[in-house]
Amino acid sequence: MLTRRQFVEMVGAAAFWPAAGPRDAPIGEWGSPVFDLHFHMRGQTAANLTHLDGAGITSANLLTRAAGSDQVRTLQAGAPGRFTWFCSADPSTAEGVDVLTASVKSGARGFGEMKYHLATDGPEFRRVYALAAELRVPILIHFQEVDHFDKEGTWSPGFARSFERILKAYPRTTFIGHADAFWANVSADYRNEAAYPSGPIVRGGITDKLLGDYPNLYGDVSANSGNNMLSRDPAFTADFLRRHQDKLLFGSDCGCTDGHGGGVSQGNNPGAARLAGKCVARETLTVLKRFTSPEIFRKITWDNAHSLLQMSA
Ligand SMILES: [Zn+2]
Ligand SMILES: [Zn+2]
């Protein structure tokens, strides 16, 4: 564990707000403070702040396995108020379920990113849906039916077919949907034919309907999947953001090094080539800004996450 002083020397004084606390968060270049719900913790401690600072992001939710919990604490101690965390663990093992519980008891504010080759309505996931309700934390799930790479396999398959049943069966569980199948199903004509469908959205898609009908469902607009959905049909986007302004959460899922598109932003996924060389955080914040009022922008990039994670805004 680093001391705060060692941490300051390592990452520089820019890591800190003048007065630590969310209320004092700087407004920054986006016109309101920004919380990145979907930020995978980087191995190098200083690299985490480099991305936040580079993209103009105030604070972020670290998504990690429990094995990263010491580094989470180092970051939280070194940059007060800038990092929350969600823990992920394999729901198909008893140890995984124990780790999720222990992590929440030691400060994790949710489960995620839950990305496993297990059915959306299978017994393994059902067990953690119930646990999330019991511990009163949200669960962030990656839904994907179409491979990005040869033999990748599906992640939480069965979203379109079975997720409404889950929302009904677990009304006390707060779900946060994310990734390809979740966002492709905003369009009613989607049949798993492509990871990232393009062209105009057919109104009445499953995800749009579920966000409207179920108070326990939220949407994380991170990654190419979220950005693509918000970009494919400008005539649809503003109305979609207005209707679900209390249910959507900004996240980046960006892997770029510097908050300006350096390095690799989407894991060399060929289907996400439209974002190659770009910072996904910047691209999605730009789309959100273009299609929202300042009030709605602030809800999606700051207020909604603070309510959901029970943090003062
Ligand atoms: Zn994901
Ligand atoms: Zn980036």
mmCIF file of C-alpha atoms and ligand atoms in Angstrom:
data_model
loop_
_atom_site.group_PDB
_atom_site.id
_atom_site.type_symbol
_atom_site.label_atom_id
_atom_site.label_comp_id
_atom_site.label_asym_id
_atom_site.label_seq_id
_atom_site.Cartn_x
_atom_site.Cartn_y
_atom_site.Cartn_z
ATOM 1 C CA MET A 1 0.000 0.000 0.000
ATOM 2 C CA LEU A 2 1.373 3.402 -0.950
ATOM 3 C CA THR A 3 1.157 6.316 1.417
ATOM 4 C CA ARG A 4 -0.746 9.321 0.204
ATOM 5 C CA ARG A 5 2.513 11.222 -0.092
ATOM 6 C CA GLN A 6 4.146 8.530 -2.227
ATOM 7 C CA PHE A 7 1.050 8.486 -4.384
ATOM 8 C CA VAL A 8 1.158 12.256 -4.894
ATOM 9 C CA GLU A 9 4.773 12.013 -5.920
ATOM 10 C CA MET A 10 3.918 9.273 -8.365
ATOM 11 C CA VAL A 11 0.912 10.768 -10.113
ATOM 12 C CA GLY A 12 1.428 14.471 -9.495
ATOM 13 C CA ALA A 13 -0.630 17.006 -7.620
ATOM 14 C CA ALA A 14 -3.141 17.228 -10.478
ATOM 15 C CA ALA A 15 -4.720 14.074 -9.118
ATOM 16 C CA PHE A 16 -6.427 16.024 -6.382
ATOM 17 C CA TRP A 17 -9.256 18.451 -6.146
ATOM 18 C CA PRO A 18 -8.540 21.532 -4.046
ATOM 19 C CA ALA A 19 -11.173 20.410 -1.564
ATOM 20 C CA ALA A 20 -11.927 16.727 -1.756
ATOM 21 C CA GLY A 21 -15.569 15.802 -2.128
ATOM 22 C CA PRO A 22 -18.102 15.396 -4.901
ATOM 23 C CA ARG A 23 -19.778 18.738 -4.228
ATOM 24 C CA ASP A 24 -16.528 20.473 -5.017
ATOM 25 C CA ALA A 25 -16.002 18.558 -8.220
ATOM 26 C CA PRO A 26 -14.710 20.829 -10.954
ATOM 27 C CA ILE A 27 -17.087 21.514 -13.840
ATOM 28 C CA GLY A 28 -14.405 20.939 -16.439
ATOM 29 C CA GLU A 29 -14.594 20.960 -20.195
ATOM 30 C CA TRP A 30 -17.965 19.153 -20.515
ATOM 31 C CA GLY A 31 -19.973 21.829 -18.699
ATOM 32 C CA SER A 32 -20.825 19.558 -15.772
ATOM 33 C CA PRO A 33 -18.860 17.068 -13.735
ATOM 34 C CA VAL A 34 -18.662 13.628 -15.343
ATOM 35 C CA PHE A 35 -18.744 10.196 -13.680
ATOM 36 C CA ASP A 36 -17.560 7.235 -15.748
ATOM 37 C CA LEU A 37 -19.577 4.230 -14.552
ATOM 38 C CA HIS A 38 -17.679 1.765 -16.730
ATOM 39 C CA PHE A 39 -13.940 2.045 -16.235
ATOM 40 C CA HIS A 40 -11.780 -1.076 -16.125
ATOM 41 C CA MET A 41 -8.988 -0.561 -13.637
ATOM 42 C CA ARG A 42 -5.569 -0.371 -15.245
ATOM 43 C CA GLY A 43 -2.618 -2.268 -13.846
ATOM 44 C CA GLN A 44 -0.462 0.810 -13.537
ATOM 45 C CA THR A 45 -1.923 2.946 -10.768
ATOM 46 C CA ALA A 46 -1.067 6.296 -12.356
ATOM 47 C CA ALA A 47 -2.557 5.242 -15.726
ATOM 48 C CA ASN A 48 -6.047 5.353 -14.238
ATOM 49 C CA LEU A 49 -5.828 9.058 -13.500
ATOM 50 C CA THR A 50 -4.130 9.752 -16.819
ATOM 51 C CA HIS A 51 -7.275 8.566 -18.614
ATOM 52 C CA LEU A 52 -9.681 10.458 -16.344
ATOM 53 C CA ASP A 53 -7.726 13.693 -16.553
ATOM 54 C CA GLY A 54 -7.119 13.359 -20.289
ATOM 55 C CA ALA A 55 -10.805 12.875 -21.090
ATOM 56 C CA GLY A 56 -12.028 15.574 -18.687
ATOM 57 C CA ILE A 57 -13.650 13.054 -16.349
ATOM 58 C CA THR A 58 -14.168 13.888 -12.691
ATOM 59 C CA SER A 59 -14.511 10.449 -11.175
ATOM 60 C CA ALA A 60 -14.954 6.843 -12.177
ATOM 61 C CA ASN A 61 -16.225 3.464 -11.103
ATOM 62 C CA LEU A 62 -13.451 0.867 -11.194
ATOM 63 C CA LEU A 63 -14.570 -2.515 -12.520
ATOM 64 C CA THR A 64 -12.266 -5.223 -11.193
ATOM 65 C CA ARG A 65 -11.995 -8.759 -9.954
ATOM 66 C CA ALA A 66 -11.608 -9.064 -6.201
ATOM 67 C CA ALA A 67 -7.904 -9.712 -6.719
ATOM 68 C CA GLY A 68 -7.553 -6.011 -7.565
ATOM 69 C CA SER A 69 -9.041 -4.777 -4.304
ATOM 70 C CA ASP A 70 -5.692 -3.667 -2.819
ATOM 71 C CA GLN A 71 -5.010 -1.483 -5.815
ATOM 72 C CA VAL A 72 -8.556 -0.090 -5.600
ATOM 73 C CA ARG A 73 -7.831 0.999 -2.046
ATOM 74 C CA THR A 74 -4.533 2.571 -3.062
ATOM 75 C CA LEU A 75 -6.292 4.614 -5.729
ATOM 76 C CA GLN A 76 -9.127 5.615 -3.408
ATOM 77 C CA ALA A 77 -6.713 6.688 -0.680
ATOM 78 C CA GLY A 78 -4.498 8.596 -3.093
ATOM 79 C CA ALA A 79 -7.256 10.425 -4.981
ATOM 80 C CA PRO A 80 -10.108 10.896 -2.499
ATOM 81 C CA GLY A 81 -13.554 11.102 -4.029
ATOM 82 C CA ARG A 82 -12.464 10.050 -7.501
ATOM 83 C CA PHE A 83 -12.980 6.282 -7.473
ATOM 84 C CA THR A 84 -15.759 3.918 -6.508
ATOM 85 C CA TRP A 85 -15.653 0.236 -7.410
ATOM 86 C CA PHE A 86 -17.717 -2.727 -8.522
ATOM 87 C CA CYS A 87 -16.428 -6.250 -8.005
ATOM 88 C CA SER A 88 -16.882 -9.147 -10.416
ATOM 89 C CA ALA A 89 -16.516 -12.847 -9.729
ATOM 90 C CA ASP A 90 -17.657 -16.048 -11.401
ATOM 91 C CA PRO A 91 -21.244 -16.736 -10.290
ATOM 92 C CA SER A 92 -20.947 -20.431 -11.139
ATOM 93 C CA THR A 93 -18.683 -21.133 -8.171
ATOM 94 C CA ALA A 94 -19.422 -20.936 -4.456
ATOM 95 C CA GLU A 95 -16.159 -19.010 -3.968
ATOM 96 C CA GLY A 96 -17.294 -16.461 -6.563
ATOM 97 C CA VAL A 97 -20.515 -15.815 -4.695
ATOM 98 C CA ASP A 98 -18.612 -15.497 -1.400
ATOM 99 C CA VAL A 99 -16.175 -13.040 -2.961
ATOM 100 C CA LEU A 100 -19.021 -10.845 -4.210
ATOM 101 C CA THR A 101 -20.521 -10.675 -0.730
ATOM 102 C CA ALA A 102 -17.178 -10.009 0.957
ATOM 103 C CA SER A 103 -16.326 -7.269 -1.547
ATOM 104 C CA VAL A 104 -19.569 -5.409 -0.943
ATOM 105 C CA LYS A 105 -19.005 -5.689 2.801
ATOM 106 C CA SER A 106 -15.602 -4.099 2.298
ATOM 107 C CA GLY A 107 -16.762 -1.210 0.135
ATOM 108 C CA ALA A 108 -17.715 -2.325 -3.385
ATOM 109 C CA ARG A 109 -20.893 -0.555 -4.498
ATOM 110 C CA GLY A 110 -22.046 -3.123 -6.987
ATOM 111 C CA PHE A 111 -21.395 -6.310 -8.952
ATOM 112 C CA GLY A 112 -19.696 -5.818 -12.284
ATOM 113 C CA GLU A 113 -18.788 -6.106 -14.860
ATOM 114 C CA MET A 114 -20.524 -9.492 -14.877
ATOM 115 C CA LYS A 115 -19.294 -10.983 -18.162
ATOM 116 C CA TYR A 116 -19.563 -14.754 -18.160
ATOM 117 C CA HIS A 117 -20.570 -17.544 -20.516
ATOM 118 C CA LEU A 118 -23.686 -18.219 -18.445
ATOM 119 C CA ALA A 119 -27.314 -17.875 -19.511
ATOM 120 C CA THR A 120 -29.181 -14.706 -18.514
ATOM 121 C CA ASP A 121 -31.897 -16.828 -16.874
ATOM 122 C CA GLY A 122 -29.686 -19.681 -15.663
ATOM 123 C CA PRO A 123 -29.349 -20.767 -12.028
ATOM 124 C CA GLU A 124 -25.856 -19.235 -11.615
ATOM 125 C CA PHE A 125 -26.964 -15.736 -12.559
ATOM 126 C CA ARG A 126 -30.250 -16.109 -10.679
ATOM 127 C CA ARG A 127 -28.292 -16.719 -7.514
ATOM 128 C CA VAL A 128 -26.395 -13.434 -7.876
ATOM 129 C CA TYR A 129 -29.516 -11.478 -8.882
ATOM 130 C CA ALA A 130 -30.991 -12.500 -5.532
ATOM 131 C CA LEU A 131 -27.739 -11.693 -3.734
ATOM 132 C CA ALA A 132 -27.586 -8.205 -5.287
ATOM 133 C CA ALA A 133 -31.072 -7.499 -3.923
ATOM 134 C CA GLU A 134 -30.132 -8.819 -0.517
ATOM 135 C CA LEU A 135 -26.987 -6.647 -0.375
ATOM 136 C CA ARG A 136 -28.830 -3.690 -2.004
ATOM 137 C CA VAL A 137 -26.297 -3.121 -4.762
ATOM 138 C CA PRO A 138 -26.786 -2.905 -8.531
ATOM 139 C CA ILE A 139 -25.515 -5.552 -10.942
ATOM 140 C CA LEU A 140 -23.913 -4.501 -14.244
ATOM 141 C CA ILE A 141 -24.205 -7.164 -16.960
ATOM 142 C CA HIS A 142 -22.536 -7.591 -20.359
ATOM 143 C CA PHE A 143 -24.990 -9.039 -22.918
ATOM 144 C CA GLN A 144 -23.502 -10.288 -26.179
ATOM 145 C CA GLU A 145 -24.743 -12.846 -28.708
ATOM 146 C CA VAL A 146 -22.410 -12.263 -31.678
ATOM 147 C CA ASP A 147 -18.685 -13.119 -31.514
ATOM 148 C CA HIS A 148 -16.107 -10.367 -32.005
ATOM 149 C CA PHE A 149 -13.363 -12.948 -32.391
ATOM 150 C CA ASP A 150 -13.323 -16.549 -33.621
ATOM 151 C CA LYS A 151 -14.793 -18.917 -30.999
ATOM 152 C CA GLU A 152 -15.352 -16.135 -28.481
ATOM 153 C CA GLY A 153 -18.761 -17.480 -27.430
ATOM 154 C CA THR A 154 -21.774 -15.615 -26.076
ATOM 155 C CA TRP A 155 -21.934 -13.619 -22.847
ATOM 156 C CA SER A 156 -25.152 -13.747 -20.777
ATOM 157 C CA PRO A 157 -27.015 -15.201 -23.770
ATOM 158 C CA GLY A 158 -30.794 -14.954 -23.894
ATOM 159 C CA PHE A 159 -31.298 -11.244 -23.246
ATOM 160 C CA ALA A 160 -34.022 -10.701 -25.856
ATOM 161 C CA ARG A 161 -35.825 -13.910 -25.032
ATOM 162 C CA SER A 162 -35.651 -14.029 -21.264
ATOM 163 C CA PHE A 163 -34.626 -10.792 -19.591
ATOM 164 C CA GLU A 164 -38.149 -9.467 -19.080
ATOM 165 C CA ARG A 165 -38.927 -12.577 -17.041
ATOM 166 C CA ILE A 166 -35.883 -11.829 -14.888
ATOM 167 C CA LEU A 167 -36.894 -8.200 -14.344
ATOM 168 C CA LYS A 168 -40.301 -9.427 -13.173
ATOM 169 C CA ALA A 169 -38.884 -12.216 -11.009
ATOM 170 C CA TYR A 170 -36.363 -9.944 -9.223
ATOM 171 C CA PRO A 171 -38.174 -6.620 -8.674
ATOM 172 C CA ARG A 172 -35.845 -5.683 -5.796
ATOM 173 C CA THR A 173 -32.699 -6.166 -7.868
ATOM 174 C CA THR A 174 -31.317 -3.123 -9.675
ATOM 175 C CA PHE A 175 -30.010 -4.177 -13.087
ATOM 176 C CA ILE A 176 -27.676 -2.152 -15.301
ATOM 177 C CA GLY A 177 -27.630 -3.425 -18.887
ATOM 178 C CA HIS A 178 -24.656 -2.992 -21.183
ATOM 179 C CA ALA A 179 -23.007 -4.229 -24.397
ATOM 180 C CA ASP A 180 -23.925 -5.415 -27.856
ATOM 181 C CA ALA A 181 -27.202 -7.295 -27.389
ATOM 182 C CA PHE A 182 -28.549 -4.809 -24.871
ATOM 183 C CA TRP A 183 -28.105 -1.813 -27.164
ATOM 184 C CA ALA A 184 -28.756 -3.517 -30.511
ATOM 185 C CA ASN A 185 -32.196 -4.460 -29.156
ATOM 186 C CA VAL A 186 -33.202 -0.811 -28.943
ATOM 187 C CA SER A 187 -34.240 -1.468 -32.535
ATOM 188 C CA ALA A 188 -37.250 -3.751 -32.997
ATOM 189 C CA ASP A 189 -35.815 -5.467 -36.081
ATOM 190 C CA TYR A 190 -32.721 -6.916 -34.390
ATOM 191 C CA ARG A 191 -32.202 -10.686 -34.720
ATOM 192 C CA ASN A 192 -28.545 -11.155 -33.609
ATOM 193 C CA GLU A 193 -27.320 -10.719 -37.189
ATOM 194 C CA ALA A 194 -24.459 -8.349 -36.287
ATOM 195 C CA ALA A 195 -22.704 -7.195 -33.128
ATOM 196 C CA TYR A 196 -23.280 -3.543 -34.030
ATOM 197 C CA PRO A 197 -26.187 -3.007 -36.413
ATOM 198 C CA SER A 198 -26.265 0.226 -38.376
ATOM 199 C CA GLY A 199 -28.969 2.276 -40.029
ATOM 200 C CA PRO A 200 -32.236 3.726 -38.755
ATOM 201 C CA ILE A 201 -33.733 2.316 -35.552
ATOM 202 C CA VAL A 202 -37.116 0.612 -35.819
ATOM 203 C CA ARG A 203 -39.175 2.009 -32.947
ATOM 204 C CA GLY A 204 -40.484 -0.286 -30.249
ATOM 205 C CA GLY A 205 -37.385 -2.429 -29.580
ATOM 206 C CA ILE A 206 -37.158 -4.611 -26.500
ATOM 207 C CA THR A 207 -34.550 -2.573 -24.632
ATOM 208 C CA ASP A 208 -36.458 0.678 -25.182
ATOM 209 C CA LYS A 209 -39.613 -0.972 -23.873
ATOM 210 C CA LEU A 210 -37.935 -2.542 -20.824
ATOM 211 C CA LEU A 211 -36.278 0.751 -19.835
ATOM 212 C CA GLY A 212 -39.712 2.371 -19.977
ATOM 213 C CA ASP A 213 -41.601 -0.374 -18.151
ATOM 214 C CA TYR A 214 -39.279 -1.562 -15.367
ATOM 215 C CA PRO A 215 -38.072 0.767 -12.602
ATOM 216 C CA ASN A 216 -35.344 -1.757 -11.723
ATOM 217 C CA LEU A 217 -33.574 -1.482 -15.102
ATOM 218 C CA TYR A 218 -30.903 1.079 -16.034
ATOM 219 C CA GLY A 219 -28.715 1.342 -19.144
ATOM 220 C CA ASP A 220 -24.941 1.919 -19.310
ATOM 221 C CA VAL A 221 -24.147 3.630 -22.642
ATOM 222 C CA SER A 222 -20.449 2.707 -22.623
ATOM 223 C CA ALA A 223 -18.325 1.094 -25.341
ATOM 224 C CA ASN A 224 -18.874 0.938 -29.076
ATOM 225 C CA SER A 225 -22.258 -0.707 -28.432
ATOM 226 C CA GLY A 226 -23.663 2.330 -26.592
ATOM 227 C CA ASN A 227 -21.972 4.860 -28.827
ATOM 228 C CA ASN A 228 -23.173 3.073 -31.978
ATOM 229 C CA MET A 229 -26.776 2.962 -30.741
ATOM 230 C CA LEU A 230 -26.709 6.702 -29.977
ATOM 231 C CA SER A 231 -25.080 7.527 -33.323
ATOM 232 C CA ARG A 232 -26.957 5.413 -35.883
ATOM 233 C CA ASP A 233 -30.201 7.372 -36.114
ATOM 234 C CA PRO A 234 -29.972 11.062 -35.150
ATOM 235 C CA ALA A 235 -33.745 11.463 -35.524
ATOM 236 C CA PHE A 236 -34.196 8.897 -32.746
ATOM 237 C CA THR A 237 -31.401 9.788 -30.321
ATOM 238 C CA ALA A 238 -32.637 13.010 -28.687
ATOM 239 C CA ASP A 239 -36.073 11.582 -27.976
ATOM 240 C CA PHE A 240 -34.595 8.346 -26.610
ATOM 241 C CA LEU A 241 -32.304 10.289 -24.256
ATOM 242 C CA ARG A 242 -35.197 12.510 -23.152
ATOM 243 C CA ARG A 243 -37.529 9.600 -22.447
ATOM 244 C CA HIS A 244 -34.951 7.647 -20.446
ATOM 245 C CA GLN A 245 -33.127 10.594 -18.909
ATOM 246 C CA ASP A 246 -33.478 9.114 -15.397
ATOM 247 C CA LYS A 247 -32.417 5.595 -16.443
ATOM 248 C CA LEU A 248 -29.260 6.114 -18.517
ATOM 249 C CA LEU A 249 -25.709 6.270 -17.180
ATOM 250 C CA PHE A 250 -22.593 7.491 -18.918
ATOM 251 C CA GLY A 251 -19.716 5.022 -19.024
ATOM 252 C CA SER A 252 -16.729 4.762 -21.335
ATOM 253 C CA ASP A 253 -15.325 1.198 -21.297
ATOM 254 C CA CYS A 254 -12.450 2.981 -23.055
ATOM 255 C CA GLY A 255 -9.047 1.347 -23.152
ATOM 256 C CA CYS A 256 -7.167 4.276 -24.672
ATOM 257 C CA THR A 257 -4.149 5.434 -22.730
ATOM 258 C CA ASP A 258 -4.519 9.185 -22.540
ATOM 259 C CA GLY A 259 -8.166 10.212 -22.880
ATOM 260 C CA HIS A 260 -7.448 11.352 -26.431
ATOM 261 C CA GLY A 261 -7.460 8.050 -28.343
ATOM 262 C CA GLY A 262 -3.838 6.974 -27.801
ATOM 263 C CA GLY A 263 -3.111 3.243 -27.718
ATOM 264 C CA VAL A 264 -6.041 0.890 -28.334
ATOM 265 C CA SER A 265 -9.533 2.057 -27.418
ATOM 266 C CA GLN A 266 -11.724 -1.005 -28.028
ATOM 267 C CA GLY A 267 -9.406 -3.983 -27.600
ATOM 268 C CA ASN A 268 -8.702 -4.338 -31.344
ATOM 269 C CA ASN A 269 -12.264 -5.560 -31.847
ATOM 270 C CA PRO A 270 -12.645 -5.440 -35.648
ATOM 271 C CA GLY A 271 -16.382 -4.726 -35.365
ATOM 272 C CA ALA A 272 -15.624 -1.566 -33.385
ATOM 273 C CA ALA A 273 -13.178 -0.141 -35.936
ATOM 274 C CA ARG A 274 -15.277 3.033 -36.190
ATOM 275 C CA LEU A 275 -13.771 4.051 -32.804
ATOM 276 C CA ALA A 276 -10.168 3.040 -33.536
ATOM 277 C CA GLY A 277 -7.789 5.838 -32.599
ATOM 278 C CA LYS A 278 -10.519 7.647 -30.685
ATOM 279 C CA CYS A 279 -11.282 7.992 -27.005
ATOM 280 C CA VAL A 280 -14.668 6.327 -26.477
ATOM 281 C CA ALA A 281 -15.335 8.552 -23.466
ATOM 282 C CA ARG A 282 -14.858 11.701 -25.529
ATOM 283 C CA GLU A 283 -16.866 10.350 -28.457
ATOM 284 C CA THR A 284 -19.852 9.399 -26.301
ATOM 285 C CA LEU A 285 -19.773 12.578 -24.207
ATOM 286 C CA THR A 286 -19.788 14.535 -27.478
ATOM 287 C CA VAL A 287 -22.854 12.628 -28.733
ATOM 288 C CA LEU A 288 -24.644 13.081 -25.403
ATOM 289 C CA LYS A 289 -23.903 16.795 -25.418
ATOM 290 C CA ARG A 290 -25.195 17.191 -28.951
ATOM 291 C CA PHE A 291 -28.518 15.488 -28.258
ATOM 292 C CA THR A 292 -29.401 16.634 -24.718
ATOM 293 C CA SER A 293 -30.191 19.775 -22.763
ATOM 294 C CA PRO A 294 -27.595 20.697 -20.109
ATOM 295 C CA GLU A 295 -30.000 19.383 -17.468
ATOM 296 C CA ILE A 296 -30.391 15.960 -19.101
ATOM 297 C CA PHE A 297 -26.655 15.776 -19.845
ATOM 298 C CA ARG A 298 -25.918 16.260 -16.167
ATOM 299 C CA LYS A 299 -28.385 13.563 -15.154
ATOM 300 C CA ILE A 300 -26.832 11.005 -17.497
ATOM 301 C CA THR A 301 -23.223 11.886 -16.766
ATOM 302 C CA TRP A 302 -23.466 12.561 -13.031
ATOM 303 C CA ASP A 303 -26.739 12.676 -11.090
ATOM 304 C CA ASN A 304 -28.211 9.286 -12.022
ATOM 305 C CA ALA A 305 -25.072 7.392 -11.052
ATOM 306 C CA HIS A 306 -24.843 9.260 -7.769
ATOM 307 C CA SER A 307 -28.424 8.340 -6.863
ATOM 308 C CA LEU A 308 -27.932 4.741 -7.905
ATOM 309 C CA LEU A 309 -24.647 4.281 -6.044
ATOM 310 C CA GLN A 310 -25.950 6.246 -3.059
ATOM 311 C CA MET A 311 -23.274 8.926 -3.219
ATOM 312 C CA SER A 312 -23.884 12.605 -2.514
ATOM 313 C CA ALA A 313 -23.851 14.680 -5.687
HETATM 314 ZN ZN ZN B 1 -18.565 -5.266 -21.351
HETATM 315 ZN ZN ZN B 2 -10.204 6.982 -23.824
#
